[in-house]
Coordinates of C-alpha atoms in Angstrom, one line a residue:
M160 CA -51.6 -170.9 -47.0
T161 CA -54.6 -172.0 -45.2
N162 CA -57.4 -169.0 -44.4
P163 CA -57.3 -169.5 -40.7
Y164 CA -60.7 -168.5 -40.5
R165 CA -62.0 -171.6 -42.3
G166 CA -63.7 -173.8 -39.9
R167 CA -64.6 -171.5 -37.3
P168 CA -67.8 -171.7 -35.7
D169 CA -70.7 -169.6 -36.9
H170 CA -70.7 -167.3 -33.8
C171 CA -67.1 -166.1 -34.9
F172 CA -69.1 -164.7 -38.3
W173 CA -71.0 -161.5 -38.0
R174 CA -73.3 -162.5 -41.0
Q175 CA -74.0 -165.9 -39.6
G176 CA -73.8 -164.8 -35.8
V177 CA -75.4 -161.2 -36.1
A178 CA -77.4 -160.9 -39.0
E179 CA -79.1 -163.7 -40.0
R180 CA -80.2 -164.7 -36.2
V181 CA -81.6 -161.1 -35.8
A182 CA -85.1 -162.7 -36.1
E183 CA -85.0 -165.5 -33.8
G184 CA -82.6 -163.5 -31.4
V185 CA -78.7 -163.3 -30.8
D186 CA -77.5 -165.2 -28.0
P187 CA -73.8 -163.5 -27.5
V188 CA -72.8 -165.9 -24.9
T189 CA -70.5 -168.9 -25.9
A190 CA -68.8 -169.9 -22.7
M191 CA -69.0 -168.9 -18.9
P192 CA -66.0 -170.0 -16.8
F193 CA -68.6 -170.7 -14.1
S194 CA -72.4 -171.1 -13.3
I195 CA -74.1 -170.0 -10.0
A196 CA -75.8 -172.8 -8.0
P197 CA -78.9 -172.6 -6.1
G198 CA -76.7 -172.2 -2.7
D199 CA -74.2 -169.8 -3.7
A200 CA -74.4 -166.8 -1.6
V201 CA -74.4 -164.2 -4.2
A202 CA -73.8 -160.8 -3.6
T203 CA -74.4 -157.8 -6.2
A204 CA -73.3 -154.0 -6.0
G205 CA -72.6 -151.8 -8.6
S206 CA -74.8 -150.0 -11.5
C207 CA -78.5 -150.4 -11.9
F208 CA -77.9 -153.9 -13.9
A209 CA -77.2 -155.3 -10.3
Q210 CA -80.4 -154.5 -8.5
H211 CA -82.3 -156.5 -11.6
L212 CA -80.0 -159.1 -11.0
S213 CA -80.3 -159.6 -7.4
R214 CA -84.6 -159.4 -7.8
H215 CA -84.3 -162.3 -10.7
L216 CA -82.1 -164.7 -8.3
A217 CA -84.4 -164.4 -5.5
A218 CA -87.3 -164.7 -8.0
Q219 CA -85.5 -168.2 -9.5
G220 CA -85.2 -169.4 -5.3
F221 CA -81.3 -168.7 -5.9
H222 CA -79.4 -167.0 -2.8
A223 CA -79.3 -163.5 -2.6
L224 CA -77.0 -162.7 -0.4
V225 CA -78.7 -159.8 2.2
T226 CA -76.1 -158.8 5.0
E227 CA -78.2 -156.0 6.2
R228 CA -81.8 -155.5 7.3
F229 CA -84.0 -152.9 8.9
T230 CA -83.9 -153.4 13.0
G231 CA -85.9 -150.2 14.0
A232 CA -82.6 -148.2 14.9
A233 CA -83.2 -144.9 15.8
G234 CA -83.0 -142.3 13.1
T235 CA -83.5 -145.0 10.5
R236 CA -86.4 -145.6 8.1
D237 CA -87.3 -148.9 6.5
E238 CA -85.9 -147.6 3.1
G239 CA -83.1 -148.7 0.8
Y240 CA -82.7 -152.1 2.9
G241 CA -82.5 -155.5 0.5
T242 CA -81.7 -153.9 -3.0
F243 CA -77.9 -155.0 -2.6
P244 CA -76.6 -156.9 0.3
A245 CA -75.9 -154.4 2.2
R246 CA -77.7 -150.7 2.2
F247 CA -75.0 -148.7 -0.1
G248 CA -76.9 -147.7 -2.9
N249 CA -75.6 -147.7 -6.4
I250 CA -71.9 -147.4 -6.7
Y251 CA -71.1 -146.4 -10.3
T252 CA -66.9 -146.3 -10.4
A253 CA -64.4 -148.5 -9.7
L254 CA -63.3 -145.7 -7.7
Q255 CA -65.9 -146.0 -5.0
L256 CA -66.1 -149.6 -5.1
R257 CA -62.0 -150.0 -4.2
Q258 CA -63.0 -147.1 -1.3
L259 CA -66.2 -149.2 0.2
L260 CA -64.0 -152.3 0.9
E261 CA -61.3 -149.6 2.3
R262 CA -63.5 -147.8 4.0
A263 CA -64.9 -151.2 5.8
Y264 CA -61.6 -152.5 6.4
G265 CA -60.4 -149.1 8.2
L266 CA -57.9 -148.7 5.5
F267 CA -59.2 -145.3 4.4
R268 CA -61.1 -142.7 6.6
P269 CA -63.0 -140.0 4.6
Q270 CA -62.8 -136.3 6.1
A271 CA -66.3 -135.8 4.6
R272 CA -68.8 -136.8 7.7
A273 CA -72.2 -136.0 6.6
W274 CA -73.7 -132.9 4.6
A275 CA -76.9 -131.2 6.2
L276 CA -79.7 -130.8 4.1
P277 CA -81.2 -127.6 2.8
G278 CA -84.5 -129.1 4.3
G279 CA -83.1 -130.6 7.5
G280 CA -81.5 -133.7 8.5
F281 CA -78.2 -135.0 7.1
A282 CA -77.2 -137.1 4.0
D283 CA -74.2 -139.6 4.4
P284 CA -72.2 -138.1 1.6
F285 CA -71.1 -142.0 0.4
R286 CA -74.7 -143.3 0.0
P287 CA -76.6 -140.4 -0.2
R288 CA -79.8 -141.3 -1.4
I289 CA -80.7 -144.7 0.9
Q290 CA -83.1 -142.7 2.8
Q291 CA -85.4 -140.1 2.3
G292 CA -84.9 -136.9 3.9
G293 CA -81.4 -138.1 5.2
F294 CA -80.9 -138.9 9.1
P295 CA -82.2 -136.6 11.8
G296 CA -78.5 -136.2 13.7
I297 CA -75.0 -136.7 12.6
E298 CA -74.6 -139.2 15.6
A299 CA -77.5 -141.5 13.9
L300 CA -75.9 -141.0 11.0
E301 CA -72.5 -142.3 11.8
E302 CA -74.0 -145.2 14.0
D303 CA -76.2 -146.4 11.3
R304 CA -72.8 -146.2 8.9
R305 CA -70.7 -148.0 11.8
R306 CA -73.4 -150.8 11.6
H307 CA -73.6 -150.7 7.6
L308 CA -69.8 -151.3 7.1
G309 CA -70.2 -154.4 9.1
A310 CA -72.4 -155.9 7.1
V311 CA -70.4 -154.4 3.9
R312 CA -67.5 -156.6 5.8
R313 CA -70.2 -159.5 6.0
M314 CA -71.2 -159.2 2.0
F315 CA -67.2 -159.2 1.0
E316 CA -66.3 -162.2 3.7
G317 CA -69.5 -164.3 3.1
C318 CA -70.4 -164.5 -0.8
E319 CA -69.1 -167.3 -3.0
V320 CA -70.1 -165.1 -6.1
F321 CA -69.7 -161.0 -6.3
V322 CA -71.2 -159.5 -9.2
F323 CA -69.8 -155.8 -10.5
T324 CA -71.7 -153.6 -12.6
L325 CA -69.5 -150.8 -14.3
G326 CA -71.3 -147.9 -14.9
L327 CA -69.7 -144.7 -15.1
T328 CA -66.2 -143.3 -15.2
E329 CA -66.7 -139.6 -14.5
G330 CA -67.5 -138.3 -10.7
W331 CA -66.8 -136.3 -8.0
V332 CA -63.9 -136.6 -5.4
A333 CA -63.3 -134.7 -2.0
A334 CA -60.4 -131.9 -3.4
A335 CA -59.0 -132.8 0.6
D336 CA -58.5 -136.7 0.3
G337 CA -59.8 -137.5 -2.9
A338 CA -63.0 -139.8 -1.5
A339 CA -65.4 -140.2 -4.1
V340 CA -69.1 -139.9 -3.8
P341 CA -71.7 -140.7 -6.1
L342 CA -73.1 -137.4 -6.4
H343 CA -71.9 -133.8 -6.3
P344 CA -73.5 -132.2 -3.3
G345 CA -74.6 -129.4 -5.2
V346 CA -77.2 -131.6 -6.6
L347 CA -79.0 -132.3 -3.5
G348 CA -79.1 -129.0 -2.5
V349 CA -76.1 -128.4 -0.3
E350 CA -74.2 -125.6 -0.2
T351 CA -70.1 -126.2 0.1
P352 CA -67.7 -124.1 -0.6
P353 CA -65.8 -123.3 -4.4
G354 CA -63.3 -126.3 -5.1
E355 CA -64.2 -128.7 -2.2
W356 CA -65.3 -131.3 -4.6
R357 CA -63.6 -131.9 -8.1
F358 CA -64.8 -133.7 -11.0
V359 CA -62.7 -136.7 -12.1
N360 CA -63.2 -138.9 -15.4
A361 CA -61.0 -141.7 -15.1
G362 CA -59.5 -143.4 -18.1
F363 CA -58.5 -147.0 -18.9
A364 CA -55.0 -147.0 -16.7
E365 CA -56.8 -145.8 -13.7
T366 CA -59.9 -147.6 -13.8
L367 CA -58.3 -150.7 -14.0
G368 CA -55.7 -149.6 -11.7
H369 CA -58.8 -149.0 -9.1
M370 CA -60.1 -152.4 -10.4
E371 CA -57.0 -154.3 -9.9
A372 CA -56.7 -152.5 -6.0
F373 CA -60.1 -153.8 -5.6
L374 CA -59.9 -157.5 -6.4
E375 CA -56.1 -158.0 -4.8
G376 CA -57.8 -156.5 -1.3
F377 CA -61.5 -158.6 -1.9
R378 CA -59.4 -162.1 -2.5
S379 CA -57.7 -161.3 0.6
V380 CA -60.6 -161.5 2.6
N381 CA -62.2 -164.0 0.7
P382 CA -60.0 -166.0 -1.5
R383 CA -62.4 -168.6 -2.8
A384 CA -64.9 -166.2 -4.0
R385 CA -65.8 -165.8 -8.2
V386 CA -66.1 -162.8 -10.0
M387 CA -68.4 -161.7 -12.2
L388 CA -68.4 -158.5 -14.4
T389 CA -71.0 -156.4 -16.5
V390 CA -71.3 -153.0 -17.9
S391 CA -74.3 -151.1 -17.7
P392 CA -75.7 -150.5 -21.3
V393 CA -77.7 -146.9 -19.7
P394 CA -76.3 -143.5 -21.1
L395 CA -75.0 -140.7 -18.9
V396 CA -77.6 -138.7 -17.6
A397 CA -75.6 -135.6 -17.9
T398 CA -71.9 -135.2 -18.7
G399 CA -69.6 -133.1 -16.4
E400 CA -66.9 -132.8 -19.7
D401 CA -67.4 -129.7 -22.2
R402 CA -68.5 -131.9 -24.7
H403 CA -71.6 -133.8 -26.3
V404 CA -73.3 -136.1 -23.6
L405 CA -73.1 -138.7 -26.6
V406 CA -69.3 -138.7 -26.9
S407 CA -68.9 -138.8 -23.1
T408 CA -71.2 -142.0 -23.2
V409 CA -69.4 -143.6 -25.8
A410 CA -66.1 -142.8 -24.3
S411 CA -66.8 -143.7 -20.7
K412 CA -68.8 -147.3 -22.3
S413 CA -65.8 -147.9 -23.9
V414 CA -63.3 -147.7 -21.4
L415 CA -65.5 -149.7 -19.1
R416 CA -65.8 -152.4 -21.3
A417 CA -62.2 -152.4 -22.4
V418 CA -61.4 -152.9 -18.4
A419 CA -63.9 -155.9 -18.0
D420 CA -62.3 -157.6 -21.4
E421 CA -58.4 -156.7 -19.5
L422 CA -59.2 -158.4 -16.3
C423 CA -61.3 -161.4 -18.2
R424 CA -58.1 -162.1 -20.4
R425 CA -55.7 -161.6 -17.5
D426 CA -57.9 -164.2 -15.1
P427 CA -59.8 -166.7 -17.1
G428 CA -61.6 -167.4 -13.6
I429 CA -63.0 -163.7 -14.4
A430 CA -66.9 -164.1 -15.6
Y431 CA -68.0 -161.4 -18.1
F432 CA -72.0 -161.5 -19.0
P433 CA -72.7 -159.2 -22.1
S434 CA -75.7 -157.3 -20.7
Y435 CA -74.5 -154.2 -22.5
E436 CA -74.1 -155.8 -25.9
V437 CA -77.4 -157.4 -25.8
V438 CA -79.4 -153.6 -24.9
T439 CA -76.6 -151.9 -27.3
G440 CA -75.5 -153.7 -30.0
P441 CA -77.0 -153.3 -33.6
Q442 CA -79.2 -156.3 -33.4
A443 CA -81.1 -154.7 -31.3
G444 CA -81.7 -151.4 -33.2
G445 CA -82.3 -149.1 -30.5
R446 CA -85.5 -151.1 -29.7
L447 CA -84.8 -151.9 -26.0
F448 CA -84.6 -148.5 -25.1
G449 CA -87.5 -146.5 -24.2
E450 CA -88.8 -143.2 -25.7
D451 CA -86.1 -141.1 -23.9
L452 CA -83.6 -143.6 -25.4
R453 CA -82.4 -144.0 -22.2
E454 CA -84.3 -146.3 -20.0
V455 CA -84.5 -150.0 -21.0
T456 CA -87.9 -151.8 -21.4
P457 CA -89.4 -154.4 -20.0
E458 CA -88.7 -156.6 -23.1
G459 CA -84.8 -155.2 -22.9
V460 CA -85.0 -156.4 -19.0
A461 CA -86.7 -159.9 -20.4
Q462 CA -84.2 -160.5 -23.4
V463 CA -81.0 -159.8 -20.3
M464 CA -82.6 -161.9 -17.8
A465 CA -83.3 -164.7 -20.2
L466 CA -80.0 -165.4 -21.1
F467 CA -78.7 -164.9 -17.9
R468 CA -80.5 -167.4 -16.7
R469 CA -79.9 -169.6 -19.8
H470 CA -76.0 -169.4 -18.9
C471 CA -75.4 -168.4 -15.7
L472 CA -77.5 -170.4 -13.6
A473 CA -76.9 -173.9 -12.8
G474 CA -80.1 -175.8 -12.1
A475 CA -82.7 -172.7 -12.9
P476 CA -85.9 -173.5 -14.4
A477 CA -85.5 -173.1 -18.0
G478 CA -88.4 -170.4 -18.6
A479 CA -89.4 -168.4 -21.4
A480 CA -87.2 -168.2 -24.4
P481 CA -85.9 -164.4 -25.3
P482 CA -88.6 -162.7 -27.1
P483 CA -87.6 -162.7 -30.5
M484 CA -86.1 -159.5 -32.2
P485 CA -88.4 -158.1 -35.3
A486 CA -87.3 -157.5 -38.6
R487 CA -85.7 -154.3 -38.7
G488 CA -88.0 -151.7 -39.3
E489 CA -91.0 -153.5 -38.2
P490 CA -92.6 -152.7 -34.6
P491 CA -92.1 -155.1 -31.6
P492 CA -94.6 -157.8 -31.4
P493 CA -97.5 -157.3 -28.9
A494 CA -96.9 -160.7 -27.4
A495 CA -93.7 -160.7 -26.7
V496 CA -93.8 -160.1 -23.4
S497 CA -97.2 -160.9 -21.9
E498 CA -99.2 -158.4 -19.7
E499 CA -98.3 -160.5 -16.6
E500 CA -94.5 -160.3 -17.2
R501 CA -94.6 -157.0 -18.4
A502 CA -96.0 -155.4 -14.9
R503 CA -93.2 -157.9 -13.4
Y504 CA -90.5 -156.4 -15.3
R505 CA -92.0 -152.9 -15.2
A506 CA -91.6 -153.3 -11.1
L507 CA -88.0 -154.8 -11.6
T508 CA -86.9 -151.6 -13.6
R509 CA -88.1 -149.4 -10.5
V510 CA -84.7 -149.1 -9.9
I511 CA -83.0 -146.6 -7.1
C512 CA -80.6 -144.4 -9.6
D513 CA -78.8 -141.6 -8.4
E514 CA -78.0 -140.3 -11.6
E515 CA -81.7 -138.9 -11.9
A516 CA -81.4 -136.5 -9.3
I517 CA -79.3 -134.7 -11.8
V518 CA -81.7 -133.5 -13.9
M519 CA -85.1 -134.3 -11.7
P520 CA -86.7 -133.9 -8.3
V521 CA -84.6 -135.9 -5.2
G522 CA -87.3 -138.3 -4.6
V523 CA -88.2 -139.0 -7.6
R524 CA -86.7 -142.4 -9.2
G525 CA -85.8 -143.4 -12.6
S526 CA -85.0 -146.3 -14.2
G527 CA -82.0 -148.7 -15.9
I528 CA -80.0 -151.5 -15.7

């Protein structure tokens, strides 16, 4: 019998595709179903990678779509605008994404209106950290929400490429109607009756179902848009399960990666970009994480963005090649990223991360991808 693996390209084999390429840099992208042109309106959403991507697109002269800008409306501050196309903050779970679209089109009207913050002011339960100190009153909050959901509709209907980074499977939902929020109100010091908010950890079938429902709704309002998925490599800052956070992290990321793979297998027009594999794969040896083993280093961001530019952006400047990965056991070479690049990527990694509020005071922002 003929060996079915004979004649396969080098990237199909671990030794040739990974082990022998560590020093020069492993490029796990073999093909993308589409590329992004400079004129394409690109909307980004999800976990922290989407924030890096939006800034990178703008820096390369591409069209990072923004549909909500600061207007000076009563009760609002110039905070949280431009991070994503609309001021929705991080969207960690597939359920949050699905409900964002449903709320924007009036298909789901959550009972939760506002959270009264202990220091005064009111937070929007569905984007609690877009504005430090919250809104001065519920009326101002709800008026801003009305404008915001209009901007969300313009984003969904006007984008030509939608990039979503799957971040978590764990989350909190209202016991009354299943409304998903990015943070438990208690993280912000908001007192709520026992049992009002319920912890959920979506498995493969549930996460896939939420993504299928979102894609069906999204394509009903924008049938021509292309979709790109990524998975955040940033570990959970804490787990709501009664088990080790490392076990919860691997379980959560495995579900998200499997869902992304299933969606791409079903629809060859959906692209997957392997930022997760670049940062967490054994070829990286953990060297693209900071001392906390959670924050992605400037070198890690540079690796991901250089590959994204090479494979996903049509007509983009070639730019520098991804910094080479040092041999196992050797420290990263000091010249891998210039000081100018390091400063720029340090600024890029100052991303909004709602999760950080679980373990650090509100107002302190961490970083991720």
